[in-house]
XYZ file of C-alpha atoms in Angstrom:
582
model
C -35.811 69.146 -168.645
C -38.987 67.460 -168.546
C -38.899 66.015 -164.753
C -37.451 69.804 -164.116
C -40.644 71.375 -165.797
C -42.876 68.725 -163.826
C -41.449 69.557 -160.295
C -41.900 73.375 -161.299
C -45.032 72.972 -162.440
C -45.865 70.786 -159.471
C -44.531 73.748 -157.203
C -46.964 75.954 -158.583
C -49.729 73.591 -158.323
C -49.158 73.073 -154.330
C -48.406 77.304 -153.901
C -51.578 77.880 -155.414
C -53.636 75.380 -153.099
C -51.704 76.515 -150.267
C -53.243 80.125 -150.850
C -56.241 78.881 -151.082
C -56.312 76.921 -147.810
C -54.923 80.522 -146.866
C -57.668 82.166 -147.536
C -60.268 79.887 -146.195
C -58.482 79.870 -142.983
C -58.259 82.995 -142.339
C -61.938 83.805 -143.964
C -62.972 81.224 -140.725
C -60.705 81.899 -137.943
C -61.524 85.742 -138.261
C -64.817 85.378 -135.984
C -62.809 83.274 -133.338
C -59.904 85.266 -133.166
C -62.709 88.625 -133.020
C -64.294 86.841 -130.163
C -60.684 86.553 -128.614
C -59.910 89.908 -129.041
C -61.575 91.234 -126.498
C -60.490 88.611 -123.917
C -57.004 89.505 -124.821
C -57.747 93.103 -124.296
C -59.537 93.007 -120.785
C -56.276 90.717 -119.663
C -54.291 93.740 -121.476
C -56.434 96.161 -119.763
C -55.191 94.523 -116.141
C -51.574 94.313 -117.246
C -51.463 98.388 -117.600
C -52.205 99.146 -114.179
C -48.702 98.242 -113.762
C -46.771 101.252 -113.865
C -43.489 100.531 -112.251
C -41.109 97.736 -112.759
C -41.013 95.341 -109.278
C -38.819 92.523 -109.237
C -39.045 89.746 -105.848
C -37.627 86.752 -105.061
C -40.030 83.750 -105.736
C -40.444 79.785 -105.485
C -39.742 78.269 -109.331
C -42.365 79.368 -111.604
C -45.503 76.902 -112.020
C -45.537 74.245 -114.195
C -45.830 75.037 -117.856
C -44.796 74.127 -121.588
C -44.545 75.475 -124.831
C -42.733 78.757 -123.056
C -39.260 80.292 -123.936
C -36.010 79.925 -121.976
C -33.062 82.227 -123.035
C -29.625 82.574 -121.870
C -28.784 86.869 -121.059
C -26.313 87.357 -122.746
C -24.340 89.398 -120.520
C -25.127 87.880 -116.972
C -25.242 84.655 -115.529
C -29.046 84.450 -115.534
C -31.725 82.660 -117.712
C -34.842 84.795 -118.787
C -38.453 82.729 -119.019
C -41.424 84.352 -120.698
C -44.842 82.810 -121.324
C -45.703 79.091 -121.834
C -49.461 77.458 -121.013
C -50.504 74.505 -118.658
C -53.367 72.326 -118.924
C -55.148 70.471 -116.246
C -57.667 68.643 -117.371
C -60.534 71.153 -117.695
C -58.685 74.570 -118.334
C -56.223 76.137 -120.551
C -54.053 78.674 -118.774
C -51.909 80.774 -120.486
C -48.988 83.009 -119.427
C -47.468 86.345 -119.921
C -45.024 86.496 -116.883
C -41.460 87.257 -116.860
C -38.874 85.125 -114.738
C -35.295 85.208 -114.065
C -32.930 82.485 -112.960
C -29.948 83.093 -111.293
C -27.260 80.686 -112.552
C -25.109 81.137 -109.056
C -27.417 80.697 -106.550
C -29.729 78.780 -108.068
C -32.831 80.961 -107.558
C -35.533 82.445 -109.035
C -36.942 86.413 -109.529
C -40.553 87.257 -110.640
C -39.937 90.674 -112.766
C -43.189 92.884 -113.311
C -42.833 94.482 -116.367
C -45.400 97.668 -117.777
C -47.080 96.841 -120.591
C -45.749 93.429 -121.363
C -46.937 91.548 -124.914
C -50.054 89.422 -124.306
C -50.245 85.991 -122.947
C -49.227 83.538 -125.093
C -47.401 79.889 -125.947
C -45.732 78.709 -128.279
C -44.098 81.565 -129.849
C -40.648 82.071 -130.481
C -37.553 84.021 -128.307
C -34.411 85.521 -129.778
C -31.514 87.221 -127.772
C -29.101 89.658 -129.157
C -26.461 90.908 -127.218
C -27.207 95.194 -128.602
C -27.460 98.064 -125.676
C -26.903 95.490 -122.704
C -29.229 92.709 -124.045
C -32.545 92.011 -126.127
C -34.794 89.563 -125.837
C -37.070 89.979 -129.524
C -40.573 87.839 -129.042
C -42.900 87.063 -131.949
C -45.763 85.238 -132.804
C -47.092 82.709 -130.630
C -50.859 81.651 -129.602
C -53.518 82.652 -127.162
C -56.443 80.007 -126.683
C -59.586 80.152 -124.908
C -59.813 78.162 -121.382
C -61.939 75.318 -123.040
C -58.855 74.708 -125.787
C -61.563 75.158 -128.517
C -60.243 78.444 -129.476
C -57.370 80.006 -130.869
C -55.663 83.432 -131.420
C -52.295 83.090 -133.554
C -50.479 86.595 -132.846
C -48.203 88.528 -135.482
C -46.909 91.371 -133.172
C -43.277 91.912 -132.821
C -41.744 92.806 -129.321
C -38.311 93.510 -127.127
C -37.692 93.521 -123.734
C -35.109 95.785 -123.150
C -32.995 93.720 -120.500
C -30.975 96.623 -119.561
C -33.484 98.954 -118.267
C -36.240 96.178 -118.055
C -38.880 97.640 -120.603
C -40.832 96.004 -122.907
C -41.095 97.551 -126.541
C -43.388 96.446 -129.159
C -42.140 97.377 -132.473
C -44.809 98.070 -135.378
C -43.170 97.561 -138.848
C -45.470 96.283 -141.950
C -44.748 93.600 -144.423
C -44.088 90.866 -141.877
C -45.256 87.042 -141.387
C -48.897 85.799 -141.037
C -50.580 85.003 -137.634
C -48.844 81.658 -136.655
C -47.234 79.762 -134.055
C -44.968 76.636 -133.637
C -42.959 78.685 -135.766
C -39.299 79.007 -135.747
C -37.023 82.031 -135.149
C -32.894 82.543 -135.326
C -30.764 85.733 -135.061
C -28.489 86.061 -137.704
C -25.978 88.458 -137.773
C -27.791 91.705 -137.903
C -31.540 90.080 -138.672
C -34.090 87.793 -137.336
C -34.767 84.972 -139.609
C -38.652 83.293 -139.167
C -39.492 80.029 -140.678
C -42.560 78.180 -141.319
C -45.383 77.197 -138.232
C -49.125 76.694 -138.004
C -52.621 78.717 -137.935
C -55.165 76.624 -136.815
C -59.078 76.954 -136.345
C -61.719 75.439 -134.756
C -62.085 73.530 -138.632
C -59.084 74.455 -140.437
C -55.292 74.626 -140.581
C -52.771 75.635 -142.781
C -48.817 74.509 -142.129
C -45.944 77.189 -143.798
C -42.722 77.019 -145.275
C -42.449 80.902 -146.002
C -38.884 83.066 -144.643
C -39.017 86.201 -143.550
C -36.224 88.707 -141.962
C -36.427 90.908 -139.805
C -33.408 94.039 -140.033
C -32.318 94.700 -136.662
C -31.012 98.042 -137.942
C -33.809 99.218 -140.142
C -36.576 97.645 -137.986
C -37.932 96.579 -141.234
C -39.280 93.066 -142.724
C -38.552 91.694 -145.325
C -40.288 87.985 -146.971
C -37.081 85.816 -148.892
C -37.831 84.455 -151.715
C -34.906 81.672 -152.083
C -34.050 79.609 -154.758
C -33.603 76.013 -155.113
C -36.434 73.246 -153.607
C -36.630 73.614 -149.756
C -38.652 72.174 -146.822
C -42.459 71.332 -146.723
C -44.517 73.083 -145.012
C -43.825 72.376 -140.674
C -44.150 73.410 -137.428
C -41.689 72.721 -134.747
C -38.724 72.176 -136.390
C -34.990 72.482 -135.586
C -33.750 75.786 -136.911
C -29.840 76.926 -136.145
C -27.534 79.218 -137.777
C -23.643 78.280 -138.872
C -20.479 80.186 -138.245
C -20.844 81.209 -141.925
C -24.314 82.726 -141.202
C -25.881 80.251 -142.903
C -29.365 78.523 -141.872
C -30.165 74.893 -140.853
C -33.702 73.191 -141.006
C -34.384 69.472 -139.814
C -37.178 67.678 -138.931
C -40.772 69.351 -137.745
C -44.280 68.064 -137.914
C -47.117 68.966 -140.115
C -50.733 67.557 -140.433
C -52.581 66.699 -143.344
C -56.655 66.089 -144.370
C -56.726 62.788 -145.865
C -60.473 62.819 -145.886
C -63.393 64.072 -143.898
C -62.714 64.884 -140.647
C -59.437 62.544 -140.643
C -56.076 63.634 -140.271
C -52.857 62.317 -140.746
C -49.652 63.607 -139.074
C -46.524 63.320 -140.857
C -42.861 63.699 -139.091
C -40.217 65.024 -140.808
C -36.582 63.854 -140.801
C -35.331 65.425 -144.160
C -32.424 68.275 -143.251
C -32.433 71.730 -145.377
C -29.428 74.605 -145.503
C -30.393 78.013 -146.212
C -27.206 80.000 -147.643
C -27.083 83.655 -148.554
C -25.399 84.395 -151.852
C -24.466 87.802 -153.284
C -22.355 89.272 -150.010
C -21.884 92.906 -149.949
C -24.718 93.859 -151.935
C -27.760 95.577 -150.683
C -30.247 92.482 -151.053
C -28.567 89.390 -150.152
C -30.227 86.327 -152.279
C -30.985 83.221 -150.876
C -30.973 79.409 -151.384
C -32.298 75.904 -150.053
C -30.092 72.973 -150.417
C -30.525 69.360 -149.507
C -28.649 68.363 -146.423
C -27.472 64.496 -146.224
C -25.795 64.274 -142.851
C -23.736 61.941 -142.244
C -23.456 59.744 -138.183
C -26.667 58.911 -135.937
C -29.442 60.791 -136.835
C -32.546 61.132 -134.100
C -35.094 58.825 -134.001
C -38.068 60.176 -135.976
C -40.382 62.867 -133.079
C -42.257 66.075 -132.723
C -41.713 68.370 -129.317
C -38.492 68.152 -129.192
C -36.820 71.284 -127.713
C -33.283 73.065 -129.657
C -30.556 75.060 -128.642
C -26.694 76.290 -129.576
C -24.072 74.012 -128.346
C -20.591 74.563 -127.585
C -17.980 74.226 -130.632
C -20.538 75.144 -133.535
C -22.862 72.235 -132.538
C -26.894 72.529 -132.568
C -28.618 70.424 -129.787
C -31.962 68.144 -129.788
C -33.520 67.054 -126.638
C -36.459 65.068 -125.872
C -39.630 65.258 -127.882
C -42.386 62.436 -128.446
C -43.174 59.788 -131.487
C -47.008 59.308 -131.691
C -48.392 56.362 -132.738
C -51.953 57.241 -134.299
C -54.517 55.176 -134.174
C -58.253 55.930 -135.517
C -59.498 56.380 -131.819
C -56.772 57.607 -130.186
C -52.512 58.378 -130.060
C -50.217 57.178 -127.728
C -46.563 58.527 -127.323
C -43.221 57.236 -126.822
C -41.709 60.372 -124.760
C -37.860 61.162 -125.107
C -35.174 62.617 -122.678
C -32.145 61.844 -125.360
C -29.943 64.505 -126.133
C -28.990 64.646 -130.141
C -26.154 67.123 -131.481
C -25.155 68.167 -134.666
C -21.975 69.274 -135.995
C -22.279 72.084 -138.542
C -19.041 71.878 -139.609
C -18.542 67.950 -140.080
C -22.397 67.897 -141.440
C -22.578 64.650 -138.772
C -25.137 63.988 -136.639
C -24.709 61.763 -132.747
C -25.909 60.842 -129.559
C -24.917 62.623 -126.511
C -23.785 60.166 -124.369
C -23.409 60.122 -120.490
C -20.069 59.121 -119.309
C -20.651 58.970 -116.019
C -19.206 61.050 -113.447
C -15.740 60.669 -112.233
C -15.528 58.292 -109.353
C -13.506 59.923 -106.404
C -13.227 56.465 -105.206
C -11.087 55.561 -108.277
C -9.230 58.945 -107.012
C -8.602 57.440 -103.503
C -7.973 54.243 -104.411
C -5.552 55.292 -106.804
C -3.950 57.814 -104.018
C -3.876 54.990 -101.354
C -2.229 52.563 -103.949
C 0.476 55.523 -104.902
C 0.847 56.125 -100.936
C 1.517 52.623 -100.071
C 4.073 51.972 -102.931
C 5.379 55.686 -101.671
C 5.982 54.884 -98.359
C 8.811 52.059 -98.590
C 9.731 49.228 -96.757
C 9.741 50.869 -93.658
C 5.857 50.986 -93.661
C 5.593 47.569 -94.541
C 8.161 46.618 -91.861
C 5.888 47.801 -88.745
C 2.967 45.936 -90.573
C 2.534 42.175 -89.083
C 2.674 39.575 -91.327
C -0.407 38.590 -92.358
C -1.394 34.799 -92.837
C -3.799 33.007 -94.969
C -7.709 34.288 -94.781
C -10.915 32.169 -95.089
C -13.398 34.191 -96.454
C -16.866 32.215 -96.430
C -19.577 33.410 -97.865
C -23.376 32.792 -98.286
C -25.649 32.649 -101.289
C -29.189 32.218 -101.853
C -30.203 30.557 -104.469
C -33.115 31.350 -106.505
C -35.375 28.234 -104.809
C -34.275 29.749 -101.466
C -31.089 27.469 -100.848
C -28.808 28.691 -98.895
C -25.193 27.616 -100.471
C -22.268 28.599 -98.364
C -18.683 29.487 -100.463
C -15.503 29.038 -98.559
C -12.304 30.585 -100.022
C -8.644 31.069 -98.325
C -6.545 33.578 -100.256
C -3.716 35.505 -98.442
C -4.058 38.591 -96.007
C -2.593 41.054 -98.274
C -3.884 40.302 -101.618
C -7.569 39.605 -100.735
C -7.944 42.839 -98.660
C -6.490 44.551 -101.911
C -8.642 42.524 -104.512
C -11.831 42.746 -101.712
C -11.627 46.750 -101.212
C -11.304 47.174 -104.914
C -14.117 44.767 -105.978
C -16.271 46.444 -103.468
C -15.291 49.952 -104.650
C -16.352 48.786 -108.313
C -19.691 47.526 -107.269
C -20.012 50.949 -105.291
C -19.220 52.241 -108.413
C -21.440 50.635 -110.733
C -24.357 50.827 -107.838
C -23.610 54.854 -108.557
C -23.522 55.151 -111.825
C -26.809 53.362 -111.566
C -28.895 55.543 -109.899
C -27.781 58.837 -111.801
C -30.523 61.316 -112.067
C -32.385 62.509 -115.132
C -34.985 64.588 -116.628
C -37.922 61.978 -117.163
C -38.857 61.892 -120.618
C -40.699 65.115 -121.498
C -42.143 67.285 -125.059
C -42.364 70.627 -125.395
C -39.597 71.580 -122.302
C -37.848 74.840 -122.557
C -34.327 74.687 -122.721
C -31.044 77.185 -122.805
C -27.530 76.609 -123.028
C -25.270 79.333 -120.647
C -21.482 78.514 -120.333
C -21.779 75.224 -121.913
C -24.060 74.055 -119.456
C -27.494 72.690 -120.785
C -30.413 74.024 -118.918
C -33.687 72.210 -119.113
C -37.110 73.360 -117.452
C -40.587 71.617 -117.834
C -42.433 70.317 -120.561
C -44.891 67.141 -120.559
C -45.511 63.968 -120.906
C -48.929 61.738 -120.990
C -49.772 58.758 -119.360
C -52.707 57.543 -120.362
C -55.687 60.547 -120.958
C -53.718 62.886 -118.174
C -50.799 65.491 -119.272
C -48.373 65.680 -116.706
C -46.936 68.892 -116.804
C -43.660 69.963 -115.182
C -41.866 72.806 -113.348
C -38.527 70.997 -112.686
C -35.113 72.393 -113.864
C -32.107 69.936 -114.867
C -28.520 70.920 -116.067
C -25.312 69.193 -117.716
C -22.285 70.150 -118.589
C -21.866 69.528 -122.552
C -18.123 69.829 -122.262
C -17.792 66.978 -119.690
C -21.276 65.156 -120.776
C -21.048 63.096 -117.269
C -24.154 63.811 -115.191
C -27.333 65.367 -114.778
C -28.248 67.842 -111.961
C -31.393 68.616 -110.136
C -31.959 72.087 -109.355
C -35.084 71.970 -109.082
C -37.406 69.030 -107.962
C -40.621 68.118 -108.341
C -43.241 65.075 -108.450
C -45.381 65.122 -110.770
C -48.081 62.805 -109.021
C -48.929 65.661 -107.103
C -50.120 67.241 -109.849
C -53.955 68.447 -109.485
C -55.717 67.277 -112.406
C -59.061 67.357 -112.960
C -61.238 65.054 -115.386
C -63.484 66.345 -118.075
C -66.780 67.716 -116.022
C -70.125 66.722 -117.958
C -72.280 69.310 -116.375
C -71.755 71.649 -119.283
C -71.267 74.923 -116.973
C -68.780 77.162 -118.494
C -65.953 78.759 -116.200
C -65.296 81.978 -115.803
C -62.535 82.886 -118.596
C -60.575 85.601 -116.864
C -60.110 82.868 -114.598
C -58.311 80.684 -117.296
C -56.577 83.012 -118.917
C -54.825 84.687 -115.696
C -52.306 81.670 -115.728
C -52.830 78.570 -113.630
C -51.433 80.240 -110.651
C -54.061 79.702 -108.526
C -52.156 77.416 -105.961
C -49.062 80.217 -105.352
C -50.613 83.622 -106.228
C -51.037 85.787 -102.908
C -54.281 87.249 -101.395
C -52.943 90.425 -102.530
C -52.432 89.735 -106.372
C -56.278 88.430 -105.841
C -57.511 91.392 -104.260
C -55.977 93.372 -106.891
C -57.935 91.519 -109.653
C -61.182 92.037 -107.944
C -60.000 95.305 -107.282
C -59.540 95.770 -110.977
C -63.096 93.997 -112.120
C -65.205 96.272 -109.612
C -63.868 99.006 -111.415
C -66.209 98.370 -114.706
C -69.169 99.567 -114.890
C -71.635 97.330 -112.640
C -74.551 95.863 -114.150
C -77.820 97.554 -112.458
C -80.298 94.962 -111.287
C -83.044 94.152 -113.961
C -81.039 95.805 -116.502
C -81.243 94.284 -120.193
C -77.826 94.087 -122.298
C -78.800 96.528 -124.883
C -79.414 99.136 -122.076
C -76.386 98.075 -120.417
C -74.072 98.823 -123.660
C -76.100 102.094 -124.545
C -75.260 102.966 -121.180
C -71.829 101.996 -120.787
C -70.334 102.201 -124.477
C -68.550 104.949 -124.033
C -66.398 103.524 -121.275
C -65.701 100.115 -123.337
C -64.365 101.886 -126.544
C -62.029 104.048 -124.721
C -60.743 101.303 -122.679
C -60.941 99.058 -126.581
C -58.776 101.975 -127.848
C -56.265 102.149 -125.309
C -55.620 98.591 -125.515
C -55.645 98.943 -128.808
C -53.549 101.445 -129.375
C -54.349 104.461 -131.943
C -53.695 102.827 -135.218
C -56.857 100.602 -134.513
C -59.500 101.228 -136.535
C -62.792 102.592 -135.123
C -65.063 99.748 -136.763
C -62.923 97.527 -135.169
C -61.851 99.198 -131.564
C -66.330 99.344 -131.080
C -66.904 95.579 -132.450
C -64.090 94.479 -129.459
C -65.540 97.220 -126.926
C -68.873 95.580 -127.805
C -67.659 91.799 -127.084
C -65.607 93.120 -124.024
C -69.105 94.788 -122.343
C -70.988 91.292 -123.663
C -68.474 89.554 -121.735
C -68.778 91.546 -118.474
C -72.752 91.393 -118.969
C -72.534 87.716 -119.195
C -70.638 87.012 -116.447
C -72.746 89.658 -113.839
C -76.130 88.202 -114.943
């Protein structure tokens, strides 16, 4: 009882602090994420002069991370939304909507009205309802220095049957976050735990919430029983029985002024629903002690559902922190768990099947086949020297003579030779090169891997390739897409303190492959606010133009926006303009 009452009391003591820290977060992010607002809404602003849905064929998108990948779940085709890309200097975020076309390997750019804002790290769910859903929350928006952060808490659905994007208003739902975590389970969407992070500040959470795909309502669980810390970028996957799985994730923590210390999990959580049939189902953590090869301790790793009630790891990176500095040890391992045996292994290559074992085995079975009569019109064969040369490692050259007969050396030489073909093969197999933060799907029991990143070094290599293996047959990797990532612009830190122009950095790293025409239409779409007249001071410029800014605040907005707030973004969003024309 007493070590009971401790822990309890002990859980109260860390719920209260974790309000606190709550509070103070959000009491300091509020002025960034005000400040962001009215980025957010001018890119918002350019997104709803789109009033028709366009889809074209297109190159792979650009490199990127920290996006989603999901498998339709009615077609052959893989759906990418979002993700961000660094290089070196800028933050780019992304709002875009891709398609890959499993059967002929190729890509679609679909334009979409009024799609959610750009964003990273947030979290996809498909549901299979009226042709397909693809259900979006959460997720971040940063400012092109990186200094900066917006942590959404909007809800949205692309429609994948008529190709419209829905955002769905309902009260009572998580906090701001990303790095969070999101399943569907049978009829809801279960969230779990992430990060909100200021310039200062962050707070990590372990909080549930569910979202009813039938009432369009949220609800927070309150489960019994002792369950995760708090963690960000965990491993979350649901059971046959509709139960929940946590392992691993990464959290932060203030040791002392301005030092942190980062903490990887490797503990393993199941989150069961009790009380079936009734209208509020209840809810409990339990400790999970699987048994097999568990993954080596990391953070980035990416997750998906495997064939025969399996979960998948892949990649990720282990930091080793320093005072100064962190380097990584990057991953391209794949890890699967069995939620039925509760065991944990490696997925293991084994290699693809040689068709020159196949011919060698149809010669041998042809030649046995084919009788004395065949071997008849042969000649006989006599003795063979085979000499051959060998250099040693001083450069000697040694010469080996050996006499072996006709028959059984051109047997024994054909199949050594085929084995050392063989093993030079299975040698150079293809992979994904170790890589964090890569988005991955899993269509027909074939694992689909796109991007990520990995560091060398100060530079973030970020990538746009797209890999694929079979889980049933586990033999080899694919390349569908290539690409070298030391042609990768990147661009070091520049010291002359000028700031670039954020619409720039927010519009998505697409500078390289966008067409004259998409930039034409964004000057096309800047000219169109209200110019600043020559001479003209700010305060006359917003007395002026205020008017305009609110009702373009408010449609962005939308109507449930209150006023103080729709004129304090309208304000920022006519500073911004002001700024950048003077």
């Amino acid at each position: 009882m007493g070590k009971k009452g401790k822990r309890e009391k002990k859980g109260k003591g860390a719920e209260k602090t974790a309000a606190k820290m709550e509070k103070k977060v959000s009491r300091r992010a509020k002025k960034e994420e005000e400040d962001l607002e009215a980025l957010i809404a001018e890119f918002q602003s350019l997104d709803a002069k789109k009033t028709q849905v366009i889809e074209s064929s297109c190159p792979p998108p650009s490199p990127r991370l920290n996006g989603s990948l999901s498998a339709h779940p009615e077609k052959d085709e893989l759906i990418l939304f979002g993700g961000e890309y660094f290089n070196g200097q800028k933050t780019y975020l992304y709002n875009d909507l891709y398609v890959y076309n499993i059967r002929k390997n190729s890509w679609a750019k679909v334009e979409v009205p009024n799609p959610p804002p750009r964003r990273c790290a947030h979290q996809a769910a498909v549901v299979p309802t009226a042709g397909g859903q693809l259900w979006v929350f959460g997720g971040e928006f940063a400012s092109p220095n990186g200094e900066q952060f917006y942590h959404y808490k909007d809800l949205w659905v692309l429609h994948l049957a008529t190709k419209t994007w829905e955002q769905i208003k309902a009260s009572g739902g998580p906090s701001g976050r990303s790095g969070h975590r999101m399943v569907a389970c049978k009829r809801q969407l279960i969230v779990f735990g992430g990060f909100h992070e200021s310039t200062r500040d962050y707070i990590y959470y372990n909080d549930v919430y569910a979202f009813n795909l039938d009432s369009f309502t949220w609800s927070k669980l309150a489960p019994s029983g002792i369950g995760p810390a708090p963690r960000s970028g965990c491993q979350m996957a649901t059971t046959p029985e509709g139960s929940i799985i946590i392992y691993g994730g990464y959290c932060k923590q203030r040791v002392k002024k301005d030092v942190d210390k980062g903490t990887l999990h490797t503990d393993m959580f199941l989150l069961k629903t009790e009380g079936v049939g009734k209208e509020e189902d209840r809810w409990a953590w339990s400790r999970l002690n699987p048994s097999g090869v568990k993954p080596t301790p990391r953070s980035g790793f990416s997750v998906a559902v495997a064939p025969n009630n399996r979960s998948l790891l892949f990649g990720g990176v282990h930091d080793e922190e320093e005072e100064e500095s962190i380097e990584g040890d990057f991953f391209n391992d794949i890890y699967l768990y069995d939620t039925g045996k509760n065991r944990w292994f490696p997925g293991q290559l084994k290699g693809p099947k040689s068709e020159k074992k196949k011919r060698r085995r149809g010669r041998q079975t042809e030649a046995e086949g084919a009788g004395d009569e065949e071997m008849e019109k042969q000649p006989a064969q006599g003795p063979v020297e085979i000499v051959k040369e060998v250099v040693a490692e001083d450069g000697t050259v040694m010469t080996i003579k050996q006499v072996i007969s006709g028959l059984a050396d051109e047997k024994e030489r054909s199949e050594s030779e085929e084995e050392e073909e063989e093993d030079g093969a299975l040698g150079q197999q293809v992979e994904p090169c170790p890589r964090s933060n890569a988005m991955v799907a899993v269509k027909h029991g074939v694992l689909y891997v796109y991007g990520g990143m990995f560091e060398v070094g100060d530079r973030q290599f970020t990538l746009s390739d797209l890999y694929s293996i079979d889980l049933h047959k586990m033999e080899e990797w694919k390349v569908l897409v290539e690409m070298d990532p030391k042609a990768q612009e990147w661009l070091e830190e520049s010291d002359s303190g000028e700031e670039d122009d954020d619409m720039e950095g927010a519009e998505g790293g697409e500078e390289e492959e966008e067409s004259s025409e998409e930039e034409s239409e964004d000057e096309e779409g800047e000219e169109q606010h209200p110019p600043v007249q020559p001479g003209e001071k700010h305060t006359d410029y917003l007395s002026r133009t205020e008017q305009y800014w609110i009702q373009l605040a408010r449609s962005n907005m939308g109507p449930d926006a209150k006023e103080k707030k729709v004129v304090k973004v309208a304000h920022a969003m006519a500073k911004t303009v002001y700024e950048d024309s003077v």
